[in-house]
Structure formats: structure tokens, C-alpha cells
Coordinates of C-alpha atoms in Angstrom, one line a residue:
M1 CA -18.9 47.5 -70.0
Q2 CA -19.5 44.0 -68.9
R3 CA -22.7 42.4 -70.0
S4 CA -24.9 40.5 -67.5
T5 CA -25.8 37.0 -68.7
T6 CA -28.5 35.1 -66.8
L7 CA -28.2 31.8 -68.7
G8 CA -31.9 31.3 -68.1
R9 CA -31.3 30.5 -64.4
Q10 CA -34.5 30.8 -62.4
R11 CA -34.6 32.2 -58.9
P12 CA -35.1 29.4 -56.2
R13 CA -38.7 29.0 -55.0
P14 CA -39.5 29.9 -51.4
P15 CA -39.2 27.0 -49.0
W16 CA -43.0 26.7 -48.5
G17 CA -42.8 23.2 -47.0
L18 CA -40.4 24.4 -44.3
I19 CA -42.5 27.4 -43.6
V20 CA -45.7 25.4 -43.3
I21 CA -44.1 22.8 -40.9
A22 CA -42.6 25.6 -38.7
G23 CA -46.0 27.4 -38.7
C24 CA -47.9 24.2 -37.7
Y25 CA -45.4 23.5 -34.9
L26 CA -45.7 27.0 -33.5
V27 CA -49.5 26.8 -33.5
L28 CA -49.5 23.4 -31.8
A29 CA -46.8 24.6 -29.3
G30 CA -49.0 27.6 -28.4
A31 CA -52.0 25.3 -27.9
F32 CA -49.8 22.9 -26.0
L33 CA -48.8 25.6 -23.5
A34 CA -52.3 27.1 -23.3
T35 CA -54.2 23.9 -22.6
R36 CA -51.6 21.7 -20.8
G37 CA -53.1 19.5 -18.1
S38 CA -56.7 20.1 -19.2
A39 CA -59.2 17.7 -20.7
A40 CA -58.8 19.4 -24.1
F41 CA -55.1 18.9 -23.9
F42 CA -55.3 15.1 -23.7
A43 CA -58.4 14.8 -25.9
T44 CA -57.5 17.1 -28.8
V45 CA -54.1 18.8 -28.7
I46 CA -51.9 15.7 -28.1
P47 CA -53.7 13.4 -30.6
V48 CA -53.8 16.1 -33.3
G49 CA -50.2 17.1 -32.7
F50 CA -48.8 13.6 -32.7
L51 CA -50.7 12.4 -35.7
S52 CA -50.1 15.6 -37.8
G53 CA -46.4 15.6 -37.0
N54 CA -46.0 12.0 -38.1
I55 CA -48.3 12.3 -41.1
I56 CA -46.3 15.4 -42.3
A57 CA -43.1 13.5 -41.7
L58 CA -44.4 10.5 -43.7
G59 CA -45.5 12.8 -46.6
F60 CA -42.2 14.6 -46.9
G61 CA -40.3 11.3 -46.4
V62 CA -42.2 9.8 -49.4
R63 CA -41.5 13.0 -51.4
A64 CA -37.8 12.8 -50.6
A65 CA -37.8 9.1 -51.5
R66 CA -39.2 10.0 -55.0
H67 CA -37.2 13.2 -55.6
R68 CA -35.1 12.9 -58.7
G69 CA -32.6 15.5 -57.5
L70 CA -31.3 13.1 -54.9
P71 CA -28.9 10.2 -55.4
G72 CA -30.3 6.7 -55.2
R73 CA -29.0 5.9 -51.8
S74 CA -30.5 9.1 -50.3
R75 CA -33.9 8.3 -51.8
R76 CA -33.8 4.7 -50.4
A77 CA -32.8 6.1 -47.0
W78 CA -35.8 8.5 -46.9
A79 CA -38.1 5.6 -48.0
L80 CA -37.0 3.6 -45.0
I81 CA -37.4 6.7 -42.7
A82 CA -40.9 7.1 -44.2
V83 CA -41.6 3.5 -43.1
S84 CA -40.5 4.4 -39.6
S85 CA -42.9 7.4 -39.6
A86 CA -45.7 5.0 -40.6
A87 CA -44.8 2.7 -37.7
L88 CA -45.1 5.6 -35.3
I89 CA -48.5 6.5 -36.8
L90 CA -49.6 2.8 -36.2
S91 CA -48.2 3.1 -32.6
I92 CA -50.3 6.2 -31.9
V93 CA -53.4 4.6 -33.3
G94 CA -52.7 1.5 -31.3
Y95 CA -52.4 3.4 -28.1
A96 CA -55.6 5.3 -28.8
A97 CA -57.6 2.2 -29.9
T98 CA -56.8 0.3 -26.7
G99 CA -57.0 3.4 -24.5
Q100 CA -53.6 2.6 -23.1
A101 CA -51.6 5.7 -23.8
G102 CA -49.7 6.3 -20.6
N103 CA -51.2 3.2 -19.0
T104 CA -48.7 0.6 -17.9
A105 CA -51.2 -2.1 -16.9
V106 CA -50.8 -4.1 -20.1
V107 CA -47.2 -4.6 -21.2
P108 CA -46.6 -4.8 -24.1
S109 CA -49.6 -3.0 -25.6
L110 CA -50.5 -2.8 -29.2
G111 CA -48.8 0.6 -29.3
D112 CA -45.7 -0.9 -27.9
L113 CA -45.7 -3.6 -30.6
A114 CA -46.1 -1.1 -33.4
H115 CA -43.5 1.2 -31.9
A116 CA -41.0 -1.8 -31.9
L117 CA -41.0 -1.4 -35.8
F118 CA -39.7 2.2 -35.6
P119 CA -36.0 1.7 -34.4
P120 CA -35.0 -0.9 -37.0
A121 CA -36.7 1.0 -39.9
M122 CA -35.1 4.3 -38.8
L123 CA -31.7 2.7 -38.2
A124 CA -31.8 1.1 -41.6
G125 CA -32.6 4.4 -43.2
L126 CA -29.8 6.2 -41.4
L127 CA -27.3 3.6 -42.4
T128 CA -28.4 3.8 -46.1
F129 CA -27.4 7.4 -46.5
P130 CA -24.5 7.8 -48.9
T131 CA -21.1 8.1 -47.2
T132 CA -17.8 9.5 -48.4
G133 CA -14.9 7.4 -49.4
R134 CA -12.4 7.3 -46.5
S135 CA -9.0 5.8 -46.0
R136 CA -8.6 3.0 -43.4
R137 CA -7.1 5.5 -41.0
E138 CA -10.1 7.8 -41.4
A139 CA -12.5 4.9 -41.0
T140 CA -10.7 3.9 -37.7
K141 CA -10.9 7.5 -36.4
N142 CA -14.6 7.6 -37.3
L143 CA -15.2 4.3 -35.5
L144 CA -13.6 5.6 -32.4
D145 CA -15.7 8.8 -32.5
V146 CA -18.8 6.7 -32.8
L147 CA -17.9 4.4 -29.9
T148 CA -17.2 7.5 -27.7
V149 CA -20.6 9.0 -28.4
V150 CA -22.5 5.7 -28.1
G151 CA -20.6 5.0 -24.8
C152 CA -21.8 8.3 -23.5
G153 CA -25.3 7.6 -24.5
F154 CA -25.2 4.2 -22.8
M155 CA -23.9 5.8 -19.5
I156 CA -26.9 8.2 -19.5
L157 CA -29.4 5.5 -20.3
W158 CA -27.9 3.1 -17.7
F159 CA -27.9 5.7 -15.0
L160 CA -31.5 7.0 -15.7
V161 CA -33.3 4.0 -17.0
I162 CA -31.6 0.6 -17.5
G163 CA -29.8 0.4 -14.2
P164 CA -32.8 1.4 -12.0
T165 CA -35.0 -1.0 -14.0
V166 CA -32.6 -4.0 -13.5
A167 CA -32.1 -3.1 -9.8
A168 CA -35.8 -2.8 -9.1
G169 CA -36.5 -6.5 -9.8
G170 CA -39.9 -8.1 -9.7
L171 CA -40.5 -7.7 -13.4
S172 CA -41.4 -10.5 -15.8
A173 CA -39.2 -11.2 -18.8
L174 CA -41.8 -9.6 -21.1
Q175 CA -42.1 -6.5 -18.9
L176 CA -38.3 -6.1 -18.7
A177 CA -37.9 -6.6 -22.5
T178 CA -40.6 -3.9 -23.1
A179 CA -39.0 -1.4 -20.7
M180 CA -35.5 -2.0 -22.1
G181 CA -36.7 -1.9 -25.7
Y182 CA -37.3 1.9 -25.7
P183 CA -33.8 3.0 -24.4
L184 CA -31.9 0.3 -26.2
G185 CA -33.7 1.0 -29.5
D186 CA -32.9 4.7 -29.2
L187 CA -29.3 3.9 -28.4
A188 CA -29.1 2.0 -31.7
L189 CA -30.6 5.0 -33.5
L190 CA -27.9 7.2 -31.8
L191 CA -25.3 4.9 -33.2
G192 CA -26.7 5.2 -36.7
A193 CA -27.1 8.9 -36.5
V194 CA -23.5 9.5 -35.4
I195 CA -22.2 7.2 -38.2
V196 CA -24.0 9.3 -40.8
L197 CA -22.8 12.5 -39.2
V198 CA -19.1 11.6 -39.3
R199 CA -19.1 9.8 -42.6
G200 CA -22.0 11.3 -44.5
T201 CA -21.8 13.6 -47.5
T202 CA -22.1 17.4 -47.4
A203 CA -25.4 17.3 -49.2
D204 CA -27.1 15.2 -46.4
R205 CA -25.4 16.9 -43.5
K206 CA -28.0 19.6 -42.6
P207 CA -31.0 17.2 -42.8
V208 CA -29.2 14.6 -40.8
L209 CA -28.4 17.2 -38.1
F210 CA -32.1 17.9 -37.8
L211 CA -32.7 14.1 -37.6
I212 CA -30.2 13.8 -34.8
T213 CA -31.8 16.6 -32.9
A214 CA -35.2 14.9 -33.3
L215 CA -33.7 11.6 -32.1
S216 CA -32.3 13.5 -29.0
F217 CA -35.8 14.6 -28.0
L218 CA -37.1 11.1 -28.8
I219 CA -34.4 9.5 -26.6
V220 CA -35.4 11.7 -23.7
G221 CA -39.1 10.9 -24.1
D222 CA -38.6 7.2 -24.7
A223 CA -36.1 6.8 -21.8
Y224 CA -38.7 8.1 -19.3
L225 CA -41.4 5.9 -21.0
G226 CA -39.2 2.9 -20.4
Y227 CA -38.9 4.0 -16.8
I228 CA -42.7 4.3 -16.2
K229 CA -43.2 1.0 -18.1
S230 CA -41.0 -0.8 -15.5
H231 CA -42.4 1.3 -12.5
P232 CA -46.2 1.2 -12.6
H233 CA -46.4 3.4 -9.6
A234 CA -44.3 6.2 -11.1
G235 CA -47.4 8.0 -12.3
G236 CA -48.8 9.0 -15.7
T237 CA -47.1 10.6 -18.7
P238 CA -45.8 14.1 -17.7
T239 CA -46.3 17.1 -20.0
W240 CA -42.7 17.6 -20.7
Q241 CA -42.4 14.1 -22.1
L242 CA -45.2 14.7 -24.5
G243 CA -43.5 18.0 -25.5
C244 CA -40.3 16.0 -26.3
W245 CA -42.2 13.6 -28.6
L246 CA -44.1 16.4 -30.3
T247 CA -40.9 18.3 -31.0
A248 CA -39.2 15.1 -32.3
W249 CA -42.0 14.3 -34.8
Y250 CA -41.9 17.8 -36.3
L251 CA -38.1 17.9 -36.5
M252 CA -38.2 14.7 -38.5
A253 CA -40.7 16.3 -40.8
F254 CA -38.6 19.4 -41.1
A255 CA -35.5 17.3 -41.9
A256 CA -37.3 15.6 -44.8
A257 CA -38.7 18.9 -46.1
L258 CA -35.2 20.4 -45.9
Q259 CA -33.7 17.6 -47.9
C260 CA -36.4 18.1 -50.6
H261 CA -35.7 21.9 -50.6
Q262 CA -32.0 21.4 -51.0
A263 CA -32.4 18.9 -53.8
S264 CA -34.7 21.4 -55.7
R265 CA -32.0 24.1 -55.5
Q266 CA -28.9 22.1 -56.4
H267 CA -28.0 19.0 -58.3
L268 CA -27.0 17.0 -55.2
A269 CA -26.6 13.8 -57.2
E270 CA -23.6 15.3 -58.9
R271 CA -20.3 14.0 -57.6
Q272 CA -18.4 16.8 -56.1
E273 CA -15.2 16.9 -54.1
E274 CA -15.9 16.8 -50.5
P275 CA -14.3 19.7 -48.5
L276 CA -11.7 18.8 -46.0
R277 CA -13.5 18.5 -42.7
R278 CA -12.3 20.1 -39.5
V279 CA -11.5 18.2 -36.3
S280 CA -14.7 16.6 -35.1
S281 CA -16.0 18.0 -31.7
L282 CA -18.4 15.1 -31.1
P283 CA -16.1 12.9 -29.0
Y284 CA -15.0 15.8 -26.8
L285 CA -18.6 16.9 -26.2
A286 CA -19.6 13.3 -25.4
T287 CA -16.7 13.0 -22.9
G288 CA -17.9 16.1 -21.2
V289 CA -21.5 14.9 -21.0
A290 CA -20.2 11.5 -19.6
Y291 CA -18.4 13.3 -16.8
L292 CA -21.5 15.3 -16.0
V293 CA -23.3 12.0 -15.4
L294 CA -20.4 10.8 -13.2
F295 CA -20.5 14.0 -11.2
W296 CA -24.3 13.5 -10.7
A297 CA -23.8 9.9 -9.6
A298 CA -21.0 10.9 -7.3
W299 CA -23.0 13.7 -5.7
L300 CA -25.9 11.3 -5.0
A301 CA -23.5 8.7 -3.5
G302 CA -21.8 11.2 -1.3
L303 CA -18.8 13.5 -1.6
Y304 CA -16.4 11.0 -0.2
P305 CA -14.7 9.3 -2.0
W306 CA -16.2 9.5 -5.5
A307 CA -16.7 13.3 -5.9
G308 CA -13.0 14.1 -5.6
L309 CA -11.9 11.2 -7.7
V310 CA -14.3 12.1 -10.5
A311 CA -13.2 15.7 -10.4
G312 CA -9.6 14.7 -10.6
A313 CA -10.2 12.3 -13.5
A314 CA -12.2 15.0 -15.3
L315 CA -9.3 17.5 -14.9
V316 CA -6.8 14.9 -16.3
T317 CA -9.0 13.9 -19.2
G318 CA -9.8 17.5 -20.0
A319 CA -6.1 18.5 -20.1
V320 CA -5.2 15.5 -22.3
A321 CA -8.1 16.2 -24.6
A322 CA -7.3 19.9 -24.9
R323 CA -3.6 19.0 -25.8
Q324 CA -4.8 16.6 -28.4
L325 CA -7.3 19.1 -29.8
V326 CA -4.6 21.7 -30.2
A327 CA -2.3 19.3 -32.0
L328 CA -5.1 18.1 -34.3
R329 CA -6.0 21.7 -35.2
E330 CA -2.3 22.4 -36.0
N331 CA -2.2 19.4 -38.3
H332 CA -5.4 20.5 -40.0
Q333 CA -3.9 24.0 -40.5
L334 CA -0.8 22.4 -42.1
V335 CA -3.0 20.5 -44.6
V336 CA -5.0 23.6 -45.8
T337 CA -2.2 26.2 -45.8
D338 CA 1.0 26.8 -47.8
N339 CA 4.0 26.1 -45.6
L340 CA 6.1 29.0 -46.9
T341 CA 3.7 31.9 -47.0
G342 CA 1.0 30.8 -44.5
L343 CA -1.7 31.5 -47.2
A344 CA -4.4 29.0 -48.1
N345 CA -3.4 26.3 -50.5
R346 CA -5.3 25.1 -53.6
R347 CA -7.6 22.8 -51.8
Q348 CA -8.6 25.4 -49.2
L349 CA -9.1 27.9 -52.1
H350 CA -11.7 25.5 -53.7
A351 CA -13.4 25.1 -50.4
S352 CA -13.6 28.8 -49.9
L353 CA -14.9 29.3 -53.4
A354 CA -17.7 26.8 -52.7
R355 CA -18.7 28.6 -49.6
A356 CA -18.6 32.0 -51.4
L357 CA -20.8 30.6 -54.2
E358 CA -23.4 29.4 -51.7
R359 CA -23.3 32.9 -50.1
S360 CA -23.6 34.6 -53.5
R361 CA -26.7 32.5 -54.5
R362 CA -28.3 33.0 -51.1
L363 CA -27.8 36.8 -50.9
D364 CA -27.9 37.4 -54.7
T365 CA -24.5 39.2 -54.7
P366 CA -21.7 39.0 -57.2
I367 CA -18.6 37.0 -56.6
G368 CA -15.1 37.9 -57.7
V369 CA -11.8 36.1 -58.2
L370 CA -8.3 37.4 -58.9
Q371 CA -5.6 35.2 -60.6
I372 CA -2.1 36.7 -59.9
D373 CA 1.2 35.7 -61.5
M374 CA 4.4 37.4 -60.4
N375 CA 6.7 38.9 -63.1
G376 CA 10.4 38.4 -62.9
F377 CA 10.4 35.9 -60.1
K378 CA 12.7 33.5 -62.0
Q379 CA 15.2 36.3 -62.3
I380 CA 15.3 36.7 -58.5
N381 CA 15.9 32.9 -58.0
D382 CA 18.6 32.8 -60.7
T383 CA 20.6 35.8 -59.6
L384 CA 20.1 36.0 -55.8
G385 CA 19.3 32.4 -55.0
H386 CA 16.3 30.4 -53.7
E387 CA 16.3 32.0 -50.3
A388 CA 15.9 35.4 -51.8
G389 CA 13.1 33.9 -54.0
D390 CA 11.4 32.6 -50.9
A391 CA 11.7 36.0 -49.2
M392 CA 10.1 37.7 -52.2
L393 CA 7.2 35.2 -52.1
V394 CA 6.7 35.8 -48.4
A395 CA 6.8 39.6 -48.9
F396 CA 4.4 39.4 -51.8
A397 CA 2.0 37.3 -49.8
K398 CA 2.0 40.0 -47.1
V399 CA 1.2 42.6 -49.8
L400 CA -1.8 40.5 -50.9
K401 CA -3.1 39.9 -47.3
D402 CA -2.8 43.6 -46.4
S403 CA -4.7 44.7 -49.6
V404 CA -7.9 42.6 -49.3
L405 CA -10.7 42.4 -46.7
G406 CA -10.5 40.0 -43.8
S407 CA -13.4 37.9 -45.2
D408 CA -11.5 37.4 -48.5
T409 CA -9.3 34.3 -49.1
V410 CA -5.8 34.7 -50.4
A411 CA -4.2 31.5 -51.6
R412 CA -0.9 30.4 -53.2
L413 CA -1.5 28.0 -56.0
G414 CA 2.1 27.0 -56.4
G415 CA 5.3 28.6 -57.5
D416 CA 4.7 32.3 -58.1
E417 CA 1.0 31.9 -58.8
F418 CA -1.6 33.3 -56.3
A419 CA -5.4 33.8 -56.2
V420 CA -7.9 35.8 -54.2
V421 CA -11.6 35.0 -53.6
M422 CA -13.6 38.1 -52.9
N423 CA -16.9 37.6 -51.0
N424 CA -18.0 41.2 -50.9
C425 CA -16.5 42.6 -54.1
G426 CA -19.6 44.7 -55.0
G427 CA -19.3 43.9 -58.7
S428 CA -16.7 44.6 -61.3
A429 CA -15.8 48.1 -60.0
G430 CA -15.1 46.7 -56.5
A431 CA -13.0 43.9 -57.8
V432 CA -11.0 46.3 -60.0
T433 CA -10.5 48.5 -56.9
V434 CA -8.9 45.6 -55.0
A435 CA -6.6 44.8 -58.0
Q436 CA -5.5 48.4 -58.2
R437 CA -4.9 48.5 -54.4
I438 CA -2.6 45.5 -54.8
I439 CA -0.7 47.3 -57.6
D440 CA -0.4 50.5 -55.5
A441 CA 1.0 48.4 -52.6
M442 CA 3.6 47.0 -54.8
A443 CA 5.1 50.5 -55.4
E444 CA 6.8 50.1 -52.0
P445 CA 10.1 48.3 -52.4
V446 CA 10.9 45.3 -50.1
M447 CA 14.4 44.3 -48.9
I448 CA 15.5 41.1 -50.6
A449 CA 19.1 39.9 -49.9
G450 CA 20.0 43.3 -48.6
Q451 CA 18.7 45.0 -51.8
P452 CA 15.5 47.0 -52.3
R453 CA 13.3 45.3 -54.9
R454 CA 9.8 46.1 -56.1
P455 CA 7.6 43.1 -56.8
G456 CA 5.7 43.0 -60.1
A457 CA 2.6 41.0 -61.0
S458 CA -0.1 40.5 -63.7
I459 CA -3.6 40.3 -62.2
G460 CA -6.6 38.8 -63.9
V461 CA -10.0 39.8 -62.6
A462 CA -13.2 37.8 -63.1
V463 CA -16.6 38.7 -61.7
M464 CA -19.8 36.8 -62.0
E465 CA -23.3 37.8 -60.9
A466 CA -25.4 35.4 -58.8
T467 CA -27.9 35.0 -61.6
A468 CA -25.2 34.0 -64.1
L469 CA -23.7 31.3 -61.9
P470 CA -24.0 27.7 -63.1
D471 CA -26.1 25.5 -60.7
S472 CA -23.1 23.2 -60.3
N473 CA -20.4 24.5 -57.8
A474 CA -17.8 22.5 -59.7
E475 CA -18.7 24.2 -63.0
A476 CA -18.9 27.6 -61.4
I477 CA -15.5 27.2 -59.8
R478 CA -14.0 26.0 -63.1
K479 CA -15.4 28.9 -65.1
L480 CA -14.4 31.6 -62.6
L481 CA -10.8 30.4 -62.4
Y482 CA -10.7 30.0 -66.2
D483 CA -12.0 33.5 -66.8
A484 CA -9.6 35.0 -64.3
D485 CA -6.7 33.0 -65.9
L486 CA -7.6 34.4 -69.4
A487 CA -7.7 37.9 -68.0
M488 CA -4.3 37.4 -66.2
Y489 CA -2.7 36.3 -69.5
A490 CA -4.2 39.3 -71.3
A491 CA -2.6 41.6 -68.7
K492 CA 0.8 39.7 -69.0
L493 CA 0.8 40.2 -72.8
Q494 CA 0.8 44.0 -72.3
K495 CA 4.4 43.9 -70.8
P496 CA 4.1 46.5 -67.9
A497 CA 5.3 44.9 -64.7
N498 CA 2.2 45.8 -62.8
A499 CA -1.1 45.4 -64.6
W500 CA -4.6 44.2 -64.2
S501 CA -7.1 43.0 -66.8
L502 CA -10.9 42.6 -66.3
H503 CA -12.5 39.6 -68.1
V504 CA -15.5 40.6 -70.1
P505 CA -17.6 37.9 -71.8
D506 CA -17.3 37.7 -75.6
P507 CA -17.9 39.4 -78.0
E508 CA -16.8 42.5 -76.2
P509 CA -13.0 43.0 -75.9
N510 CA -11.2 42.8 -72.6
L511 CA -10.9 46.0 -70.7
T512 CA -7.3 46.4 -69.6
A513 CA -5.7 48.9 -67.3
F514 CA -2.1 49.4 -66.5
A515 CA -0.2 51.0 -63.7
D516 CA 3.5 50.8 -64.3
Q517 CA 5.2 51.5 -61.0
G518 CA 8.8 51.4 -62.3
S519 CA 9.3 47.8 -61.2
D520 CA 12.7 46.4 -60.9
L521 CA 11.4 43.0 -62.1
R522 CA 11.1 43.6 -65.9

């Protein structure tokens, strides 16, 4: 019986910081909706909500900047983001001290001057996040993606804020600079956020996504603020704008807390191979949003001639983009699959193993791996030719795919070596059941070069409980594959054509089971 070894690994602590931030936001959101428009809303809820959100963001930003589980560049990035939160706190205090929150009579106000420190500090923080090494071709593609998204953002800001402000006229240079400062500063932040999203490391991806969401709410609120700064008769600050800012501050705090939580659970400073990324959807989404802005402008200008022209241009662009997207996905599939069998290749196997490990830790379930080596494959190649050998590999790949669950990953490692990652193996008994199912399926002969042949294989089984997994994904993958490889060689030494062997940690001997199906590949 296999022993369970915990290796002293402790269970991860609950994400109390994330829970507290979410709870505070929900309480404030309830108070926001219950009191909106009242005196208590402007006197209590808004000041408390704005200050608390930024103070919490500042606190977790400082904590992330000092967290030893993060690489140096990530810590420096969060230090700069903490500075941007401090600038926002000064901005709120400046507005309150001068009584000018929502008042456009004095431009720029003390709050405006303090807020001007926020975009450069946040942008510097975003651009400081570590990025993955990319080839020149990858860098060029990333640059084009960034330009597409930023161009879309500029179209929105031009249509809603910048264009009307310039067209209105009658503003002093200082008033115009103040009104433009909000949307242009946010556009620069959008640039930095997209750069981090397309070039950042996997460890920073989720926190950066929350930062980008926060900046999206911030851009909406600031864009309208720029509008009312340049249009004194536009009225005061609406409730929805305050809601955008409140949500942005708490999302920034949540991003910092999430980064700290991830660093506490994993050694993010460890250098690990970055998984192959799928085709980015950002430029396509940005193009769609840009055309929505064009449709809006055409509708306001009248149906003729612009509405029809924009509709036709959108159809042409959409068709070309769809064709390119299909081609890109086909190219991605070629990179991560084996050309002969259609199974995952070694790189995709490692990516699937990394995802399975995260799932195992999160759900506290075991993870299983099979290492499979065909027996007698060289004999097929030597006697019947390489085409027959390829046909046997394709037939054996079908046997493997038909014998495992749809959520499992079947990969060809090269030659006649295969592997299976089992997400829901249910422990050693379940993994052995899958191995036996493969052996039973090999009892059916397949036609190779006009002759019925039964494939044979030696299968190594390795299972590891979630509590026994090393903290490092790279180390866990290495150990799982190594243990399965040892078990596979133990099965191969027993000589029957179809056999499985379950790896059991020393000092207990390996448990080996055989099922000789009368293979023709002895």
C-alpha cells in the first residue's frame, strides 16, 4: 500500500485580506445605494469610501512592496503603485480642504494638483513589473496589440471628452490643460496596463487584470470629470461617477492583496518556464469597441452617408479579422500538438501538468501521471516500414484517447513514448484503473499494412496527494514524471508485452500487475 508523505507542507491560510476588502466594499456599496443623493451621502459615505479604499490600497501596496516572496521588480512596481495611492489620498484631502470637490470654479484646484501625481507614479509602477523574454517578432506583435488598444481608447476619449472640449473654445490654457490632463493621463495608464498584460509574467497576470479593471472604472470617472472641468455649466458630479471611482479604489486594493496572497502560497520569485500563450483577443475586442464608437458618431451625424459606410467597413474588418484569427489558432495548434498523432506535445504536457497541479492544490485532490513506452515498435518499423510504424503510432494514440477522460491530457513525448495527465484520478486505485483500461483496449488488434497487429506497451503509474506536492511547480512536474518513468521501467523489466507498474515511495517495493494479452509485439 502506498504511504502518504506530507513533507511538512502546511495548508494555505485563508485569504483574509481579500475577504476583508470585499466585505468593506459590499458594506460601502450598500450604504452608497441606500443614501445616494442625501446629505449623509456626500458628508459621510463618499469621504469614508474614498479615503478607506485608497488607504487600504496604500497599505496592501506597501505590504506587496516588502513581500519577500515576490521578485525585486514586482516589489518595486508595487512601491510605485503605493505612491500613486498616496497621491490619490492627498487629492481627496485637497478637494475636501478647499471645499472644491465637484466645483469647477477654481481650475486647477489643490486636488487637481495632487491628482496630477497619480498617472506618472502608476504608469511607472505598471512599466516596472517583470516581463518575459520575447523574440523581436513577439515584441513587434505585442507593440501592434498595444497600439490597437490605445488607439481605441483615444477614439473613445476624443469622442466623449477631448473633441468636445477643444470644439467648445473659450477656455484658458490652464483650464484646457487641466481638462485634458485627466483623460490623457488615463490614456497613458491604459498604455502601461496593456503592455504589462501582453508581456507580463504569469505570476503577475491576475493582479494586473484587477488593476486594468480598476483603471477602466477610473478612466470613465476621470473622462467625465475632464468634461465638467471644461464645461462649468454641465452640473455637479453625478452619482454614477462617484461609484466608478469608489469601485476603482477598492479594485486597486484587491489587486495588491491578491498579489500578496499569491506570493504567500507560491515561490513566485522562482524562475519557471512561461506557458505558451494563446492568441491574444485584446486587439479584436479593441477593434470592435472602436467600431461601436464610429457607429455612435455616425448615428448622431445622420444615417447618410456615414452609417452605411461604417457598417460596410465593420463587415470587411470583421471578416478579415475572423480569417486571421482562424489562421492564428491553427498555427497555435500546430505548435502545441504532435503532427502525426494530433496529441499534445511535450511543451503542452508541461503546461497541462502545471494547471493540474494548481487544481490539485486548490481542491486538495491527488494528481496522477502515466508514462507509456510501446513494446516492439522497432520491429514494426524494421519489418513493415516507417509508414506501418506511423500507422501503429496513430492507432495507439486513438487507444489512449479513447481510454481516458475528456479532461485528461494525452501527449506524445517523441518516438514511441507517451504520457497521460489525469486530473480526476481519484488516487492510486483510479490511476491503476485507467492503466488497466488501456491494457484491455490493446487486446483488440489493429490493421497495420494489411495485417492484424496487437499493440503492446509498458505503463508506469505515479500518483501524488496534494499535501505531498512540492511548492514549486517545476519540482513537482520533475518528480511526477521521474516517478512514473521509474515505474514504467519496472513494468518493462517483467517482459509481458502489456503491463503496468505503480510507483510506491521507498522503502516499500513497487506493486506490479501484469495482463498479458497475447501481444504480437514480443
